[in-house]
Amino acid sequence: MENKIKVVGLGPGNLDFLTGAGVKGIKNCEIVIGGKRHLEEVEELLDNQERFPLEKLQEMLNYIEKNRNKKITVVVSGDTGYYSLLTYLEKNLGKENLEVIPGISSFQYLFSRLAMTWEKYTLCSVHGRSCEYIEALKNSQEGIVLLTDNINNPYIIGKNLLENGFENVEIIVGERLSYGDEKITRFKAKDVEEHQRDYQMNVTILKKG
């Protein structure tokens, strides 16, 4: 009988924020699959498991099919339900073959560090994709949350806010969240030129005044 493939959300990065179910899903598997950074993060939980570094998606599928008689866990960043590899796995392996263990998303973690709730914020992503975040900001109640990348970084986002008349929107940037060198920066869009720099892996909140 084939085992279900576990998909575990690692949370923001620090294993302190990995769920108990996620820990069990990783410790009790025979094969763990993940990106290089993911495998490094869970190394202390592993014993004799096979490690398969995820590079090409088709190679991962081929590897899973060859090892369907083993207990396989795929680890993904953040939460399994938000811009996750889970979508690809569901499409190619079928939902009935998966057991999903959610994690804490980076934006959930950032809101907790700010002692803020996020139910009135709109979730968006410009991480490797396009998003009309100016329009989303206009239509939001309190603001929006953005997953960013090197091109659509907080500085560029701030400049776009200025160009569209949102000079009083607060930009909150969480970098390297949950790690020892975590950094949270807050500034108004009108002051964006004072914050032109390289940004580490981050999530950005645009908070209306």
C-alpha atoms as a printed R data frame, in Angstrom:
    type eleno elety resid chain resno      x      y       z
1   ATOM     1    CA   MET     A     1  0.000  0.000   0.000
2   ATOM     2    CA   GLU     A     2  1.360  3.404  -0.978
3   ATOM     3    CA   ASN     A     3  1.914  5.946   1.784
4   ATOM     4    CA   LYS     A     4  0.492  9.417   1.516
5   ATOM     5    CA   ILE     A     5  3.117 12.053   0.775
6   ATOM     6    CA   LYS     A     6  3.350 14.570   3.591
7   ATOM     7    CA   VAL     A     7  3.714 18.250   2.700
8   ATOM     8    CA   VAL     A     8  5.009 20.218   5.689
9   ATOM     9    CA   GLY     A     9  5.072 24.013   5.979
10  ATOM    10    CA   LEU     A    10  8.274 25.026   7.759
11  ATOM    11    CA   GLY     A    11  7.007 28.396   8.930
12  ATOM    12    CA   PRO     A    12  9.164 31.539   8.705
13  ATOM    13    CA   GLY     A    13 12.433 29.630   9.147
14  ATOM    14    CA   ASN     A    14 13.411 29.201  12.791
15  ATOM    15    CA   LEU     A    15 12.438 25.688  13.898
16  ATOM    16    CA   ASP     A    16 10.945 27.132  17.087
17  ATOM    17    CA   PHE     A    17  7.966 28.083  14.909
18  ATOM    18    CA   LEU     A    18  7.555 24.692  13.229
19  ATOM    19    CA   THR     A    19  4.400 22.939  14.473
20  ATOM    20    CA   GLY     A    20  4.570 19.738  16.518
21  ATOM    21    CA   ALA     A    21  2.792 17.873  13.718
22  ATOM    22    CA   GLY     A    22  5.372 19.214  11.279
23  ATOM    23    CA   VAL     A    23  8.237 17.981  13.460
24  ATOM    24    CA   LYS     A    24  6.703 14.485  13.565
25  ATOM    25    CA   GLY     A    25  6.126 14.530   9.809
26  ATOM    26    CA   ILE     A    26  9.807 15.217   9.237
27  ATOM    27    CA   LYS     A    27 11.252 12.949  11.908
28  ATOM    28    CA   ASN     A    28  9.113  9.951  10.959
29  ATOM    29    CA   CYS     A    29  9.745  9.997   7.209
30  ATOM    30    CA   GLU     A    30 12.234  7.899   5.251
31  ATOM    31    CA   ILE     A    31 12.844 10.518   2.563
32  ATOM    32    CA   VAL     A    32 12.779 14.302   2.964
33  ATOM    33    CA   ILE     A    33 12.537 16.549  -0.098
34  ATOM    34    CA   GLY     A    34 13.179 20.283  -0.094
35  ATOM    35    CA   GLY     A    35 15.256 23.147  -1.387
36  ATOM    36    CA   LYS     A    36 18.854 23.445  -0.210
37  ATOM    37    CA   ARG     A    37 17.941 26.043   2.425
38  ATOM    38    CA   HIS     A    38 14.987 23.975   3.649
39  ATOM    39    CA   LEU     A    39 17.107 20.852   4.087
40  ATOM    40    CA   GLU     A    40 19.703 22.845   6.024
41  ATOM    41    CA   GLU     A    41 16.998 24.216   8.308
42  ATOM    42    CA   VAL     A    42 15.618 20.770   9.224
43  ATOM    43    CA   GLU     A    43 18.984 18.986   9.452
44  ATOM    44    CA   GLU     A    44 18.854 18.772  13.248
45  ATOM    45    CA   LEU     A    45 15.573 16.834  13.009
46  ATOM    46    CA   LEU     A    46 16.981 14.219  10.650
47  ATOM    47    CA   ASP     A    47 18.686 10.928  11.361
48  ATOM    48    CA   ASN     A    48 19.031  8.308   8.628
49  ATOM    49    CA   GLN     A    49 16.536  9.809   6.191
50  ATOM    50    CA   GLU     A    50 17.434 10.158   2.555
51  ATOM    51    CA   ARG     A    51 17.760 13.795   1.508
52  ATOM    52    CA   PHE     A    52 16.600 14.836  -1.954
53  ATOM    53    CA   PRO     A    53 17.487 18.458  -2.811
54  ATOM    54    CA   LEU     A    54 14.765 20.037  -4.919
55  ATOM    55    CA   GLU     A    55 16.140 21.662  -8.068
56  ATOM    56    CA   LYS     A    56 13.971 20.680 -11.032
57  ATOM    57    CA   LEU     A    57 10.293 19.923 -10.465
58  ATOM    58    CA   GLN     A    58 10.076 17.095 -12.984
59  ATOM    59    CA   GLU     A    59 13.084 15.375 -11.425
60  ATOM    60    CA   MET     A    60 11.323 15.588  -8.072
61  ATOM    61    CA   LEU     A    61  8.188 13.957  -9.506
62  ATOM    62    CA   ASN     A    62 10.247 11.177 -11.074
63  ATOM    63    CA   TYR     A    63 12.014 10.556  -7.766
64  ATOM    64    CA   ILE     A    64  8.728 10.438  -5.843
65  ATOM    65    CA   GLU     A    65  7.211  7.944  -8.302
66  ATOM    66    CA   LYS     A    66 10.226  5.646  -7.922
67  ATOM    67    CA   ASN     A    67  9.928  5.723  -4.140
68  ATOM    68    CA   ARG     A    68  6.165  5.598  -3.552
69  ATOM    69    CA   ASN     A    69  6.589  2.620  -1.211
70  ATOM    70    CA   LYS     A    70  8.512  4.809   1.239
71  ATOM    71    CA   LYS     A    71  7.409  7.500   3.662
72  ATOM    72    CA   ILE     A    72  8.101 10.792   1.891
73  ATOM    73    CA   THR     A    73  7.912 14.306   3.336
74  ATOM    74    CA   VAL     A    74  8.198 17.431   1.201
75  ATOM    75    CA   VAL     A    75  9.127 20.562   3.141
76  ATOM    76    CA   VAL     A    76  8.094 24.002   1.862
77  ATOM    77    CA   SER     A    77  8.555 27.574   3.048
78  ATOM    78    CA   GLY     A    78  6.058 29.294   5.310
79  ATOM    79    CA   ASP     A    79  2.509 28.004   5.131
80  ATOM    80    CA   THR     A    80  1.439 25.309   2.674
81  ATOM    81    CA   GLY     A    81 -1.640 27.335   1.722
82  ATOM    82    CA   TYR     A    82 -0.073 30.580   0.490
83  ATOM    83    CA   TYR     A    83  1.881 30.700  -2.801
84  ATOM    84    CA   SER     A    84  3.185 27.234  -2.121
85  ATOM    85    CA   LEU     A    85  4.645 24.245  -3.951
86  ATOM    86    CA   LEU     A    86  1.473 22.491  -2.765
87  ATOM    87    CA   THR     A    87 -0.409 23.738  -5.846
88  ATOM    88    CA   TYR     A    88  2.046 21.958  -8.129
89  ATOM    89    CA   LEU     A    89  2.000 18.784  -6.032
90  ATOM    90    CA   GLU     A    90 -1.812 18.653  -6.003
91  ATOM    91    CA   LYS     A    91 -1.929 19.061  -9.764
92  ATOM    92    CA   ASN     A    92  0.632 16.359 -10.490
93  ATOM    93    CA   LEU     A    93  0.142 13.861  -7.670
94  ATOM    94    CA   GLY     A    94 -3.534 14.305  -6.762
95  ATOM    95    CA   LYS     A    95 -4.981 15.630  -3.510
96  ATOM    96    CA   GLU     A    96 -5.932 12.124  -2.434
97  ATOM    97    CA   ASN     A    97 -2.239 11.198  -2.276
98  ATOM    98    CA   LEU     A    98 -1.209 14.076  -0.038
99  ATOM    99    CA   GLU     A    99 -1.331 14.766   3.681
100 ATOM   100    CA   VAL     A   100 -0.816 18.471   4.306
101 ATOM   101    CA   ILE     A   101  0.568 19.940   7.544
102 ATOM   102    CA   PRO     A   102  0.337 23.749   7.487
103 ATOM   103    CA   GLY     A   103  2.934 26.131   8.845
104 ATOM   104    CA   ILE     A   104  3.050 29.751   9.976
105 ATOM   105    CA   SER     A   105  3.359 32.198   7.094
106 ATOM   106    CA   SER     A   106  5.930 34.972   7.172
107 ATOM   107    CA   PHE     A   107  3.215 37.629   7.216
108 ATOM   108    CA   GLN     A   108  1.440 35.959  10.159
109 ATOM   109    CA   TYR     A   109  4.715 36.023  12.048
110 ATOM   110    CA   LEU     A   110  5.338 39.693  11.194
111 ATOM   111    CA   PHE     A   111  1.867 40.732  12.332
112 ATOM   112    CA   SER     A   112  2.420 38.886  15.610
113 ATOM   113    CA   ARG     A   113  5.699 40.743  16.168
114 ATOM   114    CA   LEU     A   114  3.809 44.008  15.651
115 ATOM   115    CA   ALA     A   115  0.949 42.914  17.937
116 ATOM   116    CA   MET     A   116 -1.432 43.577  15.040
117 ATOM   117    CA   THR     A   117 -4.248 41.569  13.458
118 ATOM   118    CA   TRP     A   118 -4.442 41.095   9.711
119 ATOM   119    CA   GLU     A   119 -8.075 40.247   8.911
120 ATOM   120    CA   LYS     A   120 -8.653 43.666   7.294
121 ATOM   121    CA   TYR     A   121 -5.544 43.481   5.091
122 ATOM   122    CA   THR     A   122 -5.426 42.264   1.497
123 ATOM   123    CA   LEU     A   123 -2.825 39.596   0.708
124 ATOM   124    CA   CYS     A   124 -0.746 40.041  -2.456
125 ATOM   125    CA   SER     A   125  2.570 38.896  -3.882
126 ATOM   126    CA   VAL     A   126  5.084 40.468  -6.242
127 ATOM   127    CA   HIS     A   127  7.574 37.668  -5.637
128 ATOM   128    CA   GLY     A   128  8.351 36.564  -9.194
129 ATOM   129    CA   ARG     A   129  4.934 37.676 -10.395
130 ATOM   130    CA   SER     A   130  2.979 40.822 -11.200
131 ATOM   131    CA   CYS     A   131  0.370 42.313  -8.893
132 ATOM   132    CA   GLU     A   132 -1.629 45.532  -9.187
133 ATOM   133    CA   TYR     A   133 -0.848 46.393  -5.594
134 ATOM   134    CA   ILE     A   134 -1.665 50.092  -5.982
135 ATOM   135    CA   GLU     A   135 -5.215 49.186  -6.963
136 ATOM   136    CA   ALA     A   136 -5.351 46.571  -4.211
137 ATOM   137    CA   LEU     A   137 -4.252 49.211  -1.698
138 ATOM   138    CA   LYS     A   138 -6.998 51.581  -2.857
139 ATOM   139    CA   ASN     A   139 -9.630 48.884  -2.345
140 ATOM   140    CA   SER     A   140 -8.329 47.553   0.976
141 ATOM   141    CA   GLN     A   141 -9.720 48.436   4.392
142 ATOM   142    CA   GLU     A   142 -6.501 48.955   6.328
143 ATOM   143    CA   GLY     A   143 -3.752 48.055   3.879
144 ATOM   144    CA   ILE     A   144 -2.077 45.202   2.034
145 ATOM   145    CA   VAL     A   145  0.584 42.575   2.620
146 ATOM   146    CA   LEU     A   146  3.207 41.970  -0.053
147 ATOM   147    CA   LEU     A   147  5.639 39.124  -0.551
148 ATOM   148    CA   THR     A   148  8.509 40.792  -2.393
149 ATOM   149    CA   ASP     A   149 11.587 39.911  -4.437
150 ATOM   150    CA   ASN     A   150 14.830 41.606  -5.481
151 ATOM   151    CA   ILE     A   151 13.144 43.564  -8.277
152 ATOM   152    CA   ASN     A   152  9.958 44.544  -6.448
153 ATOM   153    CA   ASN     A   153 11.713 45.514  -3.237
154 ATOM   154    CA   PRO     A   154 10.467 47.871  -0.496
155 ATOM   155    CA   TYR     A   155 12.301 50.855  -1.998
156 ATOM   156    CA   ILE     A   156 10.720 50.410  -5.446
157 ATOM   157    CA   ILE     A   157  7.340 49.814  -3.821
158 ATOM   158    CA   GLY     A   158  7.743 53.030  -1.814
159 ATOM   159    CA   LYS     A   159  8.571 55.031  -4.927
160 ATOM   160    CA   ASN     A   160  5.463 53.677  -6.654
161 ATOM   161    CA   LEU     A   161  3.375 54.678  -3.654
162 ATOM   162    CA   LEU     A   162  4.717 58.224  -3.887
163 ATOM   163    CA   GLU     A   163  4.018 58.444  -7.606
164 ATOM   164    CA   ASN     A   164  0.419 57.428  -6.920
165 ATOM   165    CA   GLY     A   165 -0.233 59.866  -4.096
166 ATOM   166    CA   PHE     A   166  0.169 57.520  -1.122
167 ATOM   167    CA   GLU     A   167  2.886 59.486   0.666
168 ATOM   168    CA   ASN     A   168  1.401 58.849   4.129
169 ATOM   169    CA   VAL     A   169  1.141 55.080   3.803
170 ATOM   170    CA   GLU     A   170  3.390 53.361   6.335
171 ATOM   171    CA   ILE     A   171  5.789 50.781   4.933
172 ATOM   172    CA   ILE     A   172  6.661 48.019   7.406
173 ATOM   173    CA   VAL     A   173  9.430 45.680   6.284
174 ATOM   174    CA   GLY     A   174 10.233 42.426   8.065
175 ATOM   175    CA   GLU     A   175 13.570 40.901   7.049
176 ATOM   176    CA   ARG     A   176 15.005 37.509   7.986
177 ATOM   177    CA   LEU     A   177 11.974 36.933  10.161
178 ATOM   178    CA   SER     A   178 12.361 34.535  13.122
179 ATOM   179    CA   TYR     A   179 16.156 34.360  12.722
180 ATOM   180    CA   GLY     A   180 18.715 35.855  15.104
181 ATOM   181    CA   ASP     A   181 19.396 38.744  12.720
182 ATOM   182    CA   GLU     A   182 15.707 39.575  12.234
183 ATOM   183    CA   LYS     A   183 15.087 43.223  11.349
184 ATOM   184    CA   ILE     A   184 11.810 45.185  11.256
185 ATOM   185    CA   THR     A   185 11.828 48.667   9.699
186 ATOM   186    CA   ARG     A   186  8.952 51.174   9.647
187 ATOM   187    CA   PHE     A   187  8.770 54.390   7.610
188 ATOM   188    CA   LYS     A   188  6.315 56.529   5.638
189 ATOM   189    CA   ALA     A   189  6.354 56.373   1.843
190 ATOM   190    CA   LYS     A   190  7.262 60.085   1.749
191 ATOM   191    CA   ASP     A   191 10.567 59.192   3.455
192 ATOM   192    CA   VAL     A   192 11.438 56.339   1.100
193 ATOM   193    CA   GLU     A   193 14.639 57.965  -0.201
194 ATOM   194    CA   GLU     A   194 16.115 57.622   3.280
195 ATOM   195    CA   HIS     A   195 15.620 53.860   3.044
196 ATOM   196    CA   GLN     A   196 17.265 53.018  -0.262
197 ATOM   197    CA   ARG     A   197 19.377 49.922   0.434
198 ATOM   198    CA   ASP     A   198 19.597 46.213  -0.205
199 ATOM   199    CA   TYR     A   199 16.849 44.291   1.574
200 ATOM   200    CA   GLN     A   200 17.198 40.722   2.821
201 ATOM   201    CA   MET     A   201 14.464 38.093   2.391
202 ATOM   202    CA   ASN     A   202 11.387 40.018   3.493
203 ATOM   203    CA   VAL     A   203  7.650 40.547   3.685
204 ATOM   204    CA   THR     A   204  6.240 44.076   3.470
205 ATOM   205    CA   ILE     A   205  3.081 45.585   4.942
206 ATOM   206    CA   LEU     A   206  1.569 48.745   3.452
207 ATOM   207    CA   LYS     A   207 -0.512 50.276   6.251
208 ATOM   208    CA   LYS     A   208 -2.969 53.065   5.540
209 ATOM   209    CA   GLY     A   209 -2.877 56.065   7.854
